[in-house]
Tab-separated table of C-alpha atoms in Angstrom:
chain	number	residue	atom	x	y	z
A	283	MET	CA	50.155	41.037	-13.710
A	284	ARG	CA	49.891	37.357	-12.840
A	285	ARG	CA	49.161	38.524	-9.050
A	286	ASN	CA	46.169	40.506	-10.503
A	287	VAL	CA	44.940	37.623	-12.810
A	288	LEU	CA	45.047	35.192	-9.883
A	289	ARG	CA	42.925	37.580	-7.466
A	290	HIS	CA	40.644	38.002	-10.338
A	291	VAL	CA	40.364	34.360	-10.807
A	292	GLY	CA	39.991	33.697	-7.295
A	293	GLY	CA	37.174	36.164	-6.812
A	294	LEU	CA	34.940	34.984	-9.230
A	295	ALA	CA	35.520	31.245	-8.021
A	296	LEU	CA	34.408	32.474	-4.654
A	297	LEU	CA	31.416	34.418	-6.156
A	298	ALA	CA	30.793	30.965	-7.769
A	299	ILE	CA	30.787	29.323	-4.849
A	300	LEU	CA	28.566	31.768	-2.952
A	301	PHE	CA	25.942	31.473	-5.971
A	302	LEU	CA	25.912	27.940	-5.812
A	303	GLY	CA	25.815	27.649	-2.301
A	304	ALA	CA	22.649	30.199	-2.325
A	305	THR	CA	20.759	28.783	-4.779
A	306	GLY	CA	20.989	25.361	-3.264
A	307	CYS	CA	19.098	26.668	-0.038
A	308	VAL	CA	16.220	28.229	-1.662
A	309	SER	CA	13.132	27.234	-0.348
A	310	PRO	CA	10.582	25.655	-2.990
A	311	GLU	CA	7.939	28.066	-4.679
A	312	ALA	CA	4.404	28.261	-3.088
A	313	PHE	CA	1.900	25.645	-4.755
A	314	LYS	CA	-0.280	26.910	-7.425
A	315	VAL	CA	-3.995	25.608	-6.207
A	316	SER	CA	-6.854	26.806	-8.685
A	317	GLU	CA	-9.517	24.554	-6.930
A	318	ALA	CA	-10.370	23.326	-3.709
A	319	CYS	CA	-13.636	21.741	-2.346
A	320	GLY	CA	-15.317	21.714	-5.804
A	321	THR	CA	-14.695	25.485	-6.029
A	322	GLU	CA	-12.182	27.840	-7.763
A	323	VAL	CA	-9.546	29.293	-5.409
A	324	ASP	CA	-7.019	32.372	-5.953
A	325	PRO	CA	-3.985	30.295	-6.979
A	326	GLY	CA	-1.589	33.181	-5.566
A	327	LEU	CA	-3.251	33.529	-2.170
A	328	ILE	CA	-4.205	30.080	-1.154
A	329	GLY	CA	-0.591	28.702	-2.099
A	330	GLN	CA	0.933	31.285	0.351
A	331	LEU	CA	-1.140	29.721	3.076
A	332	LEU	CA	0.497	26.326	2.572
A	333	PRO	CA	3.548	24.986	3.558
A	334	ARG	CA	6.433	24.498	1.063
A	335	GLY	CA	7.042	21.101	-0.175
A	336	ASP	CA	7.566	18.550	-3.116
A	337	GLU	CA	4.251	17.182	-3.556
A	338	LEU	CA	0.548	18.633	-2.659
A	339	LYS	CA	-2.769	16.526	-2.625
A	340	THR	CA	-6.054	18.198	-2.379
A	341	LYS	CA	-8.536	15.804	-0.943
A	342	ASP	CA	-12.134	16.095	-0.873
A	343	THR	CA	-13.097	14.835	2.997
A	344	PHE	CA	-16.470	13.717	4.011
A	345	SER	CA	-17.922	16.133	1.542
A	346	GLU	CA	-22.128	16.008	1.017
A	347	PRO	CA	-24.623	18.346	-0.314
A	348	LYS	CA	-24.683	21.675	1.944
A	349	GLN	CA	-21.153	20.773	3.594
A	350	PRO	CA	-17.852	20.975	1.239
A	351	ARG	CA	-14.891	19.890	2.943
A	352	CYS	CA	-11.195	19.184	1.893
A	353	GLU	CA	-7.542	18.700	3.255
A	354	PHE	CA	-4.422	20.200	1.497
A	355	GLU	CA	-1.941	17.498	2.171
A	356	VAL	CA	2.071	18.390	1.723
A	357	ASP	CA	4.418	15.737	1.296
A	358	GLY	CA	2.078	13.221	2.810
A	359	GLU	CA	0.969	15.192	5.678
A	360	GLU	CA	-2.638	16.962	6.223
A	361	ARG	CA	-1.681	20.551	6.954
A	362	VAL	CA	-4.651	22.735	6.116
A	363	GLY	CA	-8.272	22.182	6.254
A	364	LEU	CA	-11.117	23.706	4.675
A	365	ARG	CA	-14.685	23.651	5.132
A	366	GLY	CA	-18.300	25.097	4.105
A	367	ASP	CA	-21.625	24.694	5.524
A	368	VAL	CA	-25.183	25.668	4.873
A	369	VAL	CA	-26.711	26.222	8.165
A	370	GLU	CA	-30.056	27.442	9.426
A	371	PRO	CA	-30.107	31.243	10.143
A	372	PHE	CA	-30.746	30.712	14.252
A	373	VAL	CA	-27.367	28.920	14.582
A	374	LYS	CA	-24.538	31.309	15.587
A	375	PRO	CA	-21.369	29.637	14.347
A	376	LEU	CA	-19.152	32.409	15.257
A	377	GLU	CA	-20.394	31.598	18.812
A	378	VAL	CA	-20.646	27.788	18.658
A	379	ASN	CA	-16.869	27.649	17.192
A	380	ALA	CA	-15.526	30.406	19.756
A	381	ASP	CA	-13.722	27.835	21.553
A	382	GLY	CA	-11.907	26.381	18.631
A	383	MET	CA	-10.927	29.581	17.282
A	384	ARG	CA	-9.585	30.293	20.720
A	385	ARG	CA	-7.418	26.974	20.159
A	386	LEU	CA	-6.193	28.649	16.761
A	387	GLY	CA	-4.715	31.453	18.699
A	388	ASN	CA	-5.664	35.104	19.604
A	389	PRO	CA	-9.258	35.172	17.591
A	390	ALA	CA	-10.535	38.986	16.921
A	391	PRO	CA	-13.473	40.050	14.687
A	392	ALA	CA	-13.172	40.893	11.180
A	393	ASP	CA	-15.323	42.959	8.945
A	394	ILE	CA	-16.250	39.993	6.173
A	395	GLY	CA	-19.831	39.050	5.066
A	396	ASP	CA	-22.239	39.219	7.966
A	397	GLY	CA	-19.516	38.234	10.420
A	398	ALA	CA	-16.069	36.654	10.773
A	399	THR	CA	-13.167	35.866	13.210
A	400	ILE	CA	-9.675	35.479	12.353
A	401	ALA	CA	-6.932	33.520	14.446
A	402	ASP	CA	-3.184	33.334	14.248
A	403	HIS	CA	-3.944	29.830	12.152
A	404	GLY	CA	-7.179	29.976	10.758
A	405	GLY	CA	-10.292	31.876	10.782
A	406	MET	CA	-14.165	31.717	9.932
A	407	ALA	CA	-16.489	33.910	8.149
A	408	LEU	CA	-20.380	33.709	7.516
A	409	ARG	CA	-23.023	35.197	5.198
A	410	ALA	CA	-26.906	34.985	4.977
A	411	CYS	CA	-28.317	33.672	1.864
A	412	THR	CA	-30.984	31.723	0.338
A	413	TYR	CA	-30.551	27.958	-0.245
A	414	GLN	CA	-33.300	26.041	-2.270
A	415	GLY	CA	-35.832	28.901	-1.449
A	416	GLU	CA	-35.106	28.797	2.362
A	417	LYS	CA	-33.212	31.382	4.396
A	418	MET	CA	-30.178	29.952	5.561
A	419	GLN	CA	-26.334	30.926	6.278
A	420	PHE	CA	-23.182	30.031	4.663
A	421	VAL	CA	-20.129	29.314	6.709
A	422	LEU	CA	-16.529	29.283	5.465
A	423	ALA	CA	-13.845	28.075	7.471
A	424	ILE	CA	-9.953	27.185	7.494
A	425	ASP	CA	-7.635	25.730	9.735
A	426	GLY	CA	-4.057	24.347	10.399
A	427	VAL	CA	-2.368	27.469	8.688
A	428	GLU	CA	1.251	27.790	9.799
A	429	ASN	CA	2.413	29.740	6.746
A	430	PRO	CA	3.620	32.469	6.322
A	431	GLU	CA	5.876	32.021	9.585
A	432	GLU	CA	5.350	35.636	10.571
A	433	THR	CA	1.989	36.092	12.537
A	434	THR	CA	0.875	39.146	11.311
A	435	GLU	CA	1.252	38.414	7.616
A	436	ARG	CA	-0.616	35.047	7.941
A	437	ARG	CA	-3.706	36.902	9.168
A	438	ARG	CA	-3.662	39.407	6.891
A	439	LEU	CA	-3.797	36.696	4.435
A	440	LEU	CA	-6.150	34.302	5.943
A	441	GLU	CA	-8.537	37.795	6.120
A	442	GLU	CA	-7.831	38.297	2.347
A	443	PHE	CA	-8.621	34.737	1.630
A	444	LEU	CA	-11.868	34.621	3.536
A	445	ARG	CA	-12.938	37.553	1.953
A	446	SER	CA	-12.316	36.575	-1.523
A	447	GLN	CA	-13.397	32.873	-1.068
A	448	LEU	CA	-16.506	33.408	0.805
A	449	PRO	CA	-18.915	34.722	-2.249
A	450	VAL	CA	-17.114	31.894	-4.490
A	451	ALA	CA	-17.428	29.123	-2.178
A	452	MET	CA	-21.515	30.348	-1.521
A	453	GLU	CA	-22.040	30.465	-5.324
A	454	ALA	CA	-20.881	27.208	-5.788
A	455	GLU	CA	-22.796	25.438	-3.310
A	456	GLY	CA	-25.767	27.237	-4.348
A	457	CYS	CA	-26.478	29.518	-1.675
A	458	ARG	CA	-27.382	32.993	-3.237
A	459	PRO	CA	-26.936	36.269	-1.217
């Protein structure tokens, strides 16, 4: 009987050690961000694209009318950039930025707005709009994305983010479809 009790206690102790060890290895939760570049963002979606860490800062960088810009800084290091631009209708942003998209890895077209490119570490989408009574187009770009680690999932989330954020960012900038 004593042997069974010791075996039971030993088993419980081993489970406790395994549990405590496992909880110490859990990575931090995804950040919850509800605003970036002066616009609302889907907190669950953008958080999946950001690296894990202890501290997140969102900084507006060089923003001005027609050009909202912000950077996500994790643990003191700039990681992900988000940009919007209202541009003339004759500008071809996907062509102009083709080299930049290639640097982000394996660019491919996506069915978002009036055109989009999704790469391994970023993406860009655009849509025609009217800005202050003139025909223009709005371009939304994100880069520096390393999360999630699995590339197929990262690309899926980038596409989902651009699809959901493009109309929100356009509206915030006063660019009407």
